[in-house]
């Protein structure tokens, strides 16, 4: 294709100069926009799975240490190390399979919720189901995680020293420094991943808020949109249909204003665009050298119906017909770009639409985010529908109403049917069109927030478990300290200090991961920097407070240890 384009450029330099070809697969064109979102969600799910596995490993390690004396008795009775590891791995495997089964049951329900919340343009959404592939995938993940995160506690428990384990009290176990460090590393890892996920969720939430609050340039509330395609063979017949519908629609009760446009604002792309030339058209115009603009065909009353302000000059009128001088209206972006801020009223504009006939500029309107809220306003040239042809004789009639726009649907359908019964019509609202632009960001923000919440809950469970276990193991020491005069406050600070140090290391490491990882979100963020300090401060404060609560509960319980009972256990 590149070779063909190069040959055409040589044969027809007047029309094909600097023109080339870009070839893409249809599959990539269909799913290209959603691919980053799916990869993002896949990464979030993977991180949550890692946190859950680390949490499980922490709990299994604590359980194995509690069973040190039991395992020592089994070894004394002749059990081999392989037999001990096999027993503990079997327990871990059973736990993983039960968890996988429970997860599948939740997924059956959650997949329906997911489909209901997902944007309508998500490719192959209707095919989402719990099928054989999902079952096999879940089984493999369950087996892999049980083997990977159950083997470390099993190996450590199998290496218990027989003499020391049999000499200790039945309710306690000897905890080596390696076990303590391993549990600490797992907790730090959980906290770090939770910080990274929560930071990403915070950035996406702030981006969605900015997207919802951006100035669109028009007012989408209370606007009904009817898409109609006239079967008329000529533009004159199509014009008669639309002029008749607009005239009757304007008289309906509750209608404030009515107009029509080729493409309502807020769509991902305009129906037509091209370069515009000001004042003088050369014999051989180079349209690429003109000001690139969106070319829109509208009917009189459209700006009022959409709430687009007329800044200067006038709106189109019903007297602007094909036998009158051609007129145009431009937006402020085109005035800034092509006229350098000068008054454009009365000047002539040429554009490569259906005709190169000069059009006198009669008005200037405000800028509109024609391509959706994520895109800045671009230069736009409006033409009246009675002086130009439009794609396939199709226009979208926009009607501003005093109340609920959907209540006008039947009346407008009746007007269109009575004017021409062969015209197909479809209805929506401008608020729906605007909402569709926010559907994908809202969907990924919601799911990412759910995964971040799960990560925080799992991490806090890990912090709570480690702190509770450490406090239980040190109960004789705490009893002795209190017997020697230590206050409950000093014991509380002792336990809290140890746990909060782990949480602090996890926070610092997590912020480092977040700073590096959130750059992948750059293309999904709107008016938000990937390293937004406000988001990171909020994440640090939130996780710090939650970690403090998770540590405080078992630490507070440790201060209530009765010294006499704790020392008697020794």
XYZ file of C-alpha atoms in Angstrom:
570
model
C 0.000 0.000 0.000
C 2.884 2.366 0.729
C 4.335 1.592 -2.701
C 1.007 2.267 -4.409
C 0.671 5.559 -2.547
C 4.179 6.602 -3.613
C 3.390 5.835 -7.276
C 0.143 7.789 -7.107
C 2.044 10.728 -5.637
C 4.426 10.655 -8.623
C 1.640 10.341 -11.206
C -0.712 12.895 -9.656
C 1.395 15.430 -7.731
C -1.379 18.038 -7.807
C -3.724 15.951 -5.670
C -1.525 13.285 -4.031
C 1.495 15.269 -2.907
C 2.560 14.334 0.652
C -0.266 11.787 0.865
C 0.493 8.309 2.169
C -1.332 5.267 3.547
C -1.663 3.820 7.028
C -2.784 0.197 7.300
C -4.233 -1.265 10.512
C -5.962 -4.532 11.319
C -9.732 -4.314 11.674
C -9.495 -6.118 15.046
C -7.102 -3.434 16.326
C -9.432 -0.738 15.035
C -12.388 -2.283 16.873
C -10.736 -2.954 20.237
C -7.897 -0.442 20.113
C -9.438 2.093 22.499
C -10.407 -0.483 25.095
C -7.088 -2.359 25.130
C -5.340 -0.017 27.644
C -8.337 -0.237 29.989
C -8.307 -4.047 29.911
C -4.555 -4.175 30.534
C -4.998 -1.723 33.408
C -7.707 -3.827 35.012
C -5.702 -7.013 34.462
C -2.774 -5.409 36.288
C -5.016 -4.307 39.156
C -6.467 -7.810 39.529
C -2.974 -9.308 39.514
C -1.810 -6.942 42.261
C -4.856 -7.777 44.392
C -4.105 -11.483 43.897
C -0.496 -10.957 45.017
C -1.659 -9.097 48.127
C -4.137 -11.861 48.934
C -1.434 -14.510 48.482
C 1.030 -12.612 50.668
C -1.655 -12.236 53.302
C -2.414 -15.952 53.135
C 1.276 -16.802 53.409
C 1.507 -14.613 56.519
C -1.450 -16.350 58.131
C -0.199 -19.832 57.199
C 3.221 -18.988 58.581
C 1.681 -17.927 61.882
C -0.463 -21.055 61.974
C 2.584 -23.245 61.289
C 4.506 -21.627 64.113
C 1.644 -22.270 66.529
C 1.753 -25.938 65.474
C 5.523 -26.248 66.028
C 5.131 -28.568 69.055
C 2.566 -30.723 67.249
C 4.904 -31.073 64.264
C 7.803 -31.902 66.611
C 5.744 -34.689 68.178
C 4.970 -36.084 64.708
C 8.673 -36.008 63.827
C 9.531 -37.713 67.153
C 7.056 -40.449 66.278
C 8.792 -41.077 62.950
C 7.261 -38.689 60.404
C 9.720 -37.583 57.724
C 10.231 -33.983 56.644
C 8.674 -34.804 53.261
C 5.602 -36.206 55.033
C 5.247 -33.044 57.118
C 5.601 -30.770 54.053
C 3.101 -32.904 52.143
C 0.560 -32.639 54.971
C 0.867 -28.852 55.243
C 0.770 -28.429 51.448
C -2.372 -30.572 51.297
C -4.024 -28.273 53.822
C -2.915 -25.236 51.791
C -4.193 -26.815 48.565
C -7.570 -27.579 50.159
C -7.808 -23.988 51.342
C -6.975 -22.663 47.853
C -9.523 -24.920 46.140
C -12.247 -23.863 48.541
C -11.335 -20.234 47.932
C -11.379 -20.772 44.157
C -14.830 -22.362 44.346
C -16.117 -19.495 46.475
C -14.604 -17.036 44.019
C -16.394 -18.690 41.105
C -19.720 -18.449 42.926
C -19.103 -14.750 43.513
C -18.009 -14.298 39.882
C -21.290 -15.731 38.564
C -23.119 -12.891 40.298
C -20.415 -10.251 39.839
C -20.137 -10.801 36.069
C -23.773 -9.770 35.665
C -23.119 -6.616 37.662
C -19.982 -5.987 35.602
C -21.912 -6.200 32.339
C -24.578 -3.847 33.691
C -21.983 -1.263 34.726
C -19.743 -1.535 31.652
C -19.977 1.014 28.804
C -22.076 -0.075 25.840
C -19.167 0.191 23.377
C -17.032 -2.409 25.187
C -16.336 -4.997 22.437
C -17.897 -8.485 22.785
C -19.374 -7.605 26.153
C -22.385 -9.873 25.603
C -20.043 -12.886 25.332
C -18.777 -12.448 28.887
C -19.657 -15.592 30.866
C -18.283 -18.204 33.256
C -17.267 -20.855 30.712
C -14.810 -23.751 30.541
C -11.835 -21.489 29.958
C -12.655 -19.455 33.074
C -13.033 -22.642 35.123
C -9.669 -23.984 33.948
C -8.016 -20.608 34.542
C -9.408 -20.436 38.086
C -8.236 -23.989 38.827
C -4.724 -23.257 37.545
C -4.493 -20.009 39.545
C -5.713 -21.755 42.704
C -3.161 -24.557 42.354
C -0.326 -22.187 41.458
C -0.952 -19.832 44.363
C -1.299 -22.664 46.866
C 2.018 -24.149 45.720
C 3.839 -20.810 45.576
C 2.657 -19.263 48.836
C 2.044 -22.413 50.855
C 5.434 -24.014 50.387
C 7.407 -21.433 52.407
C 5.414 -21.903 55.637
C 5.465 -25.670 55.104
C 9.238 -25.812 54.613
C 9.875 -23.582 57.603
C 7.599 -25.598 59.884
C 9.273 -28.858 58.818
C 12.663 -27.533 59.971
C 11.589 -27.072 63.614
C 14.247 -28.068 66.172
C 12.954 -31.193 67.912
C 14.515 -30.617 71.368
C 13.496 -26.938 71.620
C 9.960 -27.577 70.339
C 9.292 -30.385 72.836
C 10.642 -28.368 75.768
C 8.407 -25.305 75.126
C 4.958 -24.775 76.598
C 2.028 -26.246 74.728
C 0.456 -22.870 73.991
C 3.552 -21.126 72.680
C 6.106 -21.540 69.945
C 9.643 -20.394 69.544
C 9.783 -17.754 66.856
C 13.091 -17.265 65.129
C 14.381 -14.037 63.692
C 14.013 -15.348 60.152
C 10.283 -15.916 60.619
C 9.788 -12.447 62.052
C 11.657 -10.876 59.147
C 9.712 -12.928 56.601
C 6.377 -11.882 58.088
C 7.558 -8.287 58.133
C 8.582 -8.447 54.475
C 5.188 -9.845 53.511
C 3.364 -7.077 55.392
C 5.560 -4.401 53.805
C 4.842 -5.865 50.369
C 1.088 -5.861 51.021
C 1.171 -2.228 52.147
C 3.286 -1.171 49.170
C 0.960 -2.746 46.613
C -2.086 -1.294 48.383
C -0.552 2.198 48.250
C 0.151 1.848 44.523
C -3.400 0.693 43.755
C -4.985 3.345 45.962
C -2.867 6.061 44.324
C -4.012 4.903 40.882
C -7.634 4.880 42.026
C -7.212 8.373 43.457
C -5.781 9.717 40.203
C -8.569 8.160 38.134
C -11.212 9.514 40.528
C -9.790 13.030 40.358
C -9.586 12.745 36.568
C -13.230 11.654 36.344
C -14.293 14.569 38.549
C -12.409 16.993 36.300
C -13.988 15.416 33.219
C -17.493 15.782 34.653
C -16.916 19.413 35.622
C -15.319 20.594 32.376
C -17.028 23.418 30.503
C -18.605 21.862 27.398
C -19.639 25.081 25.684
C -23.275 23.961 25.496
C -26.021 22.952 27.949
C -27.003 19.274 27.526
C -29.834 19.225 30.087
C -33.445 19.016 28.811
C -32.431 18.491 25.160
C -34.063 15.720 23.108
C -32.207 14.455 20.008
C -34.043 12.797 17.103
C -31.891 11.317 14.355
C -33.774 11.257 11.037
C -32.731 10.225 7.527
C -34.929 11.495 4.714
C -35.452 9.092 1.778
C -35.753 12.091 -0.548
C -33.831 11.880 -3.809
C -32.803 15.537 -3.808
C -31.530 18.012 -1.248
C -34.552 20.249 -1.860
C -36.942 17.471 -0.849
C -34.888 16.681 2.266
C -34.881 20.382 3.168
C -38.662 20.504 2.889
C -38.969 17.538 5.223
C -36.713 18.990 7.899
C -38.121 22.516 7.609
C -41.625 21.097 7.994
C -40.672 19.039 11.049
C -38.850 21.972 12.660
C -41.759 24.337 12.054
C -44.278 21.972 13.655
C -41.917 20.992 16.481
C -41.441 24.622 17.487
C -45.194 24.900 18.168
C -45.423 21.833 20.426
C -46.234 22.517 24.099
C -43.148 22.623 26.294
C -40.714 23.295 23.428
C -38.373 26.232 24.055
C -36.258 25.987 20.900
C -35.690 23.527 18.043
C -32.902 23.118 15.520
C -30.970 20.468 13.593
C -27.343 19.529 13.063
C -25.356 16.924 11.160
C -23.637 15.698 14.327
C -24.633 16.729 17.873
C -21.701 18.007 19.939
C -19.986 15.576 22.252
C -19.256 12.751 19.800
C -15.766 11.294 19.461
C -15.336 12.718 15.968
C -17.036 15.201 13.655
C -18.685 14.138 10.427
C -16.591 16.486 8.294
C -13.478 18.614 8.557
C -11.097 20.467 6.291
C -9.037 23.586 5.818
C -10.752 26.958 5.427
C -9.371 29.900 3.476
C -10.186 33.492 4.382
C -11.140 36.397 2.054
C -9.590 35.223 -1.224
C -9.637 31.826 -2.954
C -6.650 31.144 -5.264
C -7.160 29.496 -8.643
C -5.536 26.340 -7.335
C -6.346 26.387 -3.638
C -4.157 24.429 -1.269
C -6.707 23.425 1.355
C -4.033 21.887 3.549
C -2.515 25.346 4.042
C -5.834 26.691 5.321
C -6.976 26.657 8.930
C -8.053 23.121 9.863
C -11.653 23.304 11.038
C -14.714 21.224 11.779
C -17.361 21.794 9.080
C -20.912 21.582 10.435
C -24.292 21.988 8.770
C -27.009 23.268 11.125
C -30.509 24.703 10.952
C -31.706 28.036 12.366
C -32.409 27.755 16.087
C -29.767 25.110 16.729
C -27.548 27.348 18.839
C -30.465 28.360 21.058
C -31.623 24.752 21.386
C -28.153 23.574 22.439
C -27.427 26.588 24.625
C -24.453 27.738 22.510
C -24.099 31.500 22.996
C -23.980 33.840 19.974
C -21.094 36.157 20.873
C -21.306 38.505 17.908
C -23.545 39.020 14.877
C -26.654 36.928 14.285
C -27.943 33.367 14.017
C -29.036 31.745 10.757
C -32.604 32.479 9.651
C -35.179 30.803 7.415
C -34.436 33.442 4.748
C -30.899 32.085 4.281
C -31.802 29.903 1.305
C -29.914 28.571 -1.709
C -30.953 31.527 -3.915
C -29.544 34.058 -1.410
C -25.917 34.972 -0.696
C -24.197 32.152 1.166
C -23.535 32.838 4.839
C -21.537 31.167 7.598
C -21.012 31.370 11.355
C -17.639 30.672 12.968
C -16.633 29.900 16.536
C -14.205 31.843 18.692
C -11.407 29.309 18.189
C -11.486 29.928 14.429
C -11.512 33.692 15.037
C -8.402 33.395 17.209
C -6.630 31.103 14.771
C -7.505 32.623 11.377
C -8.398 36.239 12.152
C -5.882 36.891 14.930
C -8.661 38.255 17.129
C -9.996 40.737 14.548
C -13.718 41.149 13.928
C -14.688 38.527 11.283
C -18.215 39.827 10.640
C -18.660 40.632 6.952
C -15.536 38.818 5.785
C -15.591 35.833 3.444
C -14.699 32.224 4.215
C -14.159 29.350 1.761
C -14.247 25.686 2.722
C -14.041 22.376 0.766
C -17.475 21.032 1.666
C -20.050 20.627 -1.086
C -19.068 23.872 -2.805
C -16.171 26.337 -2.869
C -18.558 29.269 -3.083
C -17.576 32.073 -0.727
C -19.686 32.516 2.413
C -20.101 35.792 4.271
C -19.553 35.485 8.006
C -22.639 36.777 9.813
C -21.997 35.584 13.378
C -19.562 34.293 15.974
C -20.552 31.656 18.558
C -18.856 30.258 21.627
C -16.470 27.327 21.500
C -17.887 23.817 21.892
C -16.036 20.621 22.778
C -17.312 19.007 19.588
C -15.223 15.847 19.933
C -16.130 15.154 23.545
C -15.190 16.557 26.959
C -11.677 15.095 26.806
C -10.762 17.184 23.744
C -10.206 20.929 23.631
C -12.432 23.056 21.366
C -11.181 23.306 17.777
C -11.950 25.847 15.021
C -15.412 25.274 13.583
C -17.316 26.713 10.632
C -21.117 26.397 10.641
C -23.215 26.444 7.443
C -26.989 26.586 7.110
C -28.749 23.470 5.874
C -30.795 25.281 3.222
C -27.672 26.333 1.349
C -25.723 23.065 1.510
C -26.113 19.341 1.074
C -25.473 17.051 4.029
C -24.468 13.437 4.389
C -27.165 10.985 3.226
C -29.897 13.587 3.825
C -29.606 12.900 7.568
C -29.793 15.407 10.392
C -30.229 15.224 14.150
C -33.099 17.405 15.319
C -32.329 18.927 18.731
C -35.189 20.202 20.876
C -34.847 22.075 24.162
C -37.804 21.454 26.426
C -39.127 23.028 29.599
C -39.337 19.642 31.362
C -38.345 16.031 30.822
C -37.248 15.730 27.152
C -38.288 12.070 26.959
C -41.913 13.120 27.459
C -41.774 14.731 24.005
C -40.676 11.561 22.197
C -44.119 10.391 21.068
C -45.170 13.860 19.923
C -42.016 14.278 17.851
C -42.358 10.775 16.409
C -45.921 11.628 15.363
C -44.792 14.890 13.722
C -42.086 13.068 11.740
C -44.508 10.314 10.678
C -47.149 12.764 9.527
C -44.575 14.766 7.568
C -43.110 11.682 5.877
C -44.082 8.165 7.029
C -41.019 6.604 5.350
C -38.431 8.413 7.485
C -36.770 6.234 10.196
C -36.130 8.041 13.468
C -34.204 7.223 16.642
C -34.247 9.135 19.930
C -31.773 9.959 22.652
C -30.916 12.941 24.822
C -27.892 15.211 24.942
C -27.288 14.164 28.544
C -27.078 10.543 27.353
C -24.582 11.507 24.640
C -22.434 13.355 27.168
C -22.742 10.450 29.626
C -21.529 8.003 26.970
C -18.283 9.973 26.741
C -17.800 9.482 30.478
C -18.869 5.821 30.516
C -15.435 4.275 29.940
C -13.579 6.536 32.443
C -16.354 5.977 34.998
C -16.203 2.196 34.475
C -12.458 1.844 34.922
C -12.476 4.261 37.869
C -15.187 2.209 39.594
C -13.433 -1.124 39.068
C -10.028 0.256 39.957
C -11.536 1.758 43.116
C -13.084 -1.599 44.050
C -9.759 -3.384 43.576
C -7.945 -0.691 45.565
C -10.499 -1.062 48.379
C -9.980 -4.823 48.409
C -6.220 -4.300 48.515
C -6.517 -1.930 51.467
C -8.776 -4.355 53.367
C -6.419 -7.284 52.737
C -3.384 -5.233 53.740
C -5.022 -4.064 56.938
C -5.986 -7.647 57.730
C -2.319 -8.565 57.287
C -1.155 -5.741 59.560
C -3.756 -6.692 62.161
C -2.807 -10.369 61.985
C 0.925 -9.750 62.346
C 0.433 -7.278 65.205
C -1.986 -9.608 67.002
C 0.338 -12.577 66.593
C 3.371 -10.600 67.763
C 1.488 -9.310 70.788
C 0.365 -12.851 71.669
C 3.898 -14.222 71.380
C 5.247 -11.467 73.616
C 2.545 -11.780 76.295
C 4.987 -13.262 78.903
C 7.433 -10.437 78.187
C 4.613 -7.889 78.469
C 3.471 -9.484 81.744
C 6.993 -9.274 83.113
C 7.339 -5.628 82.047
C 4.057 -4.740 83.723
C 5.039 -6.677 86.867
C 8.200 -4.561 87.008
C 6.163 -1.360 86.804
C 5.673 -0.668 83.092
C 2.518 1.314 82.341
C -0.136 0.376 79.828
C 0.866 3.378 77.720
C 4.478 2.220 77.417
C 3.342 -1.272 76.389
C 0.968 0.269 73.859
C 3.769 2.374 72.384
C 6.031 -0.675 72.239
C 3.586 -2.772 70.204
C 2.426 0.139 68.060
C 5.968 1.241 67.304
C 6.954 -2.153 65.963
C 3.851 -2.448 63.757
C 3.878 1.144 62.524
C 7.515 0.835 61.471
C 6.496 -1.930 59.077
C 3.551 0.134 57.848
C 5.800 3.172 57.372
C 8.291 1.204 55.284
C 5.389 -0.139 53.211
C 4.048 3.384 52.675
C 7.400 4.720 51.505
C 8.005 1.754 49.201
C 4.427 1.960 47.891
C 4.756 5.659 47.091
C 7.935 4.902 45.145
C 6.135 2.188 43.172
C 3.178 4.499 42.596
C 5.353 7.334 41.285
C 6.910 4.958 38.772
C 3.775 2.971 37.927
C 1.138 5.685 37.612
C 2.909 7.020 34.537
C 1.153 4.193 32.705
C -2.109 6.032 33.465
C -1.003 9.200 31.676
C -3.155 8.572 28.585
C -6.217 7.893 30.775
C -5.982 11.021 32.913
C -7.734 14.303 32.178
C -6.230 17.518 33.571
C -4.466 15.479 36.284
C -0.709 14.884 36.516
C 0.352 11.271 37.230
C 2.389 12.516 40.210
C -0.292 14.748 41.700
C 0.945 15.577 45.244
C -2.589 16.064 46.618
C -3.514 12.489 45.680
C -0.362 11.041 47.246
C -0.875 13.041 50.440
C -4.475 11.826 50.666
C -3.390 8.220 50.079
C -0.654 8.474 52.712
C -3.038 9.976 55.251
C -5.789 7.440 54.577
C -3.585 4.344 54.707
C -1.658 5.711 57.667
C -4.896 6.179 59.617
C -6.249 2.756 58.657
C -2.936 1.081 59.546
C -2.962 2.854 62.910
C -6.434 1.484 63.667
C -5.403 -2.023 62.548
C -2.373 -1.898 64.867
C -4.123 -0.218 67.777
C -6.763 -2.904 68.378
C -4.359 -5.811 69.143
C -1.897 -3.442 70.834
C -4.644 -2.195 73.144
C -5.598 -5.785 73.909
C -1.977 -6.506 74.877
C -2.070 -3.795 77.571
C -4.837 -5.721 79.347
C -2.633 -8.761 79.976
C -2.758 -9.891 83.614
C 0.912 -10.160 84.756
C 0.119 -12.984 87.187
C -1.545 -15.127 84.542
C 1.140 -14.378 81.921
C 3.986 -15.300 84.299
C 2.185 -18.389 85.581
C 2.038 -19.674 81.948
C 5.826 -19.583 81.907
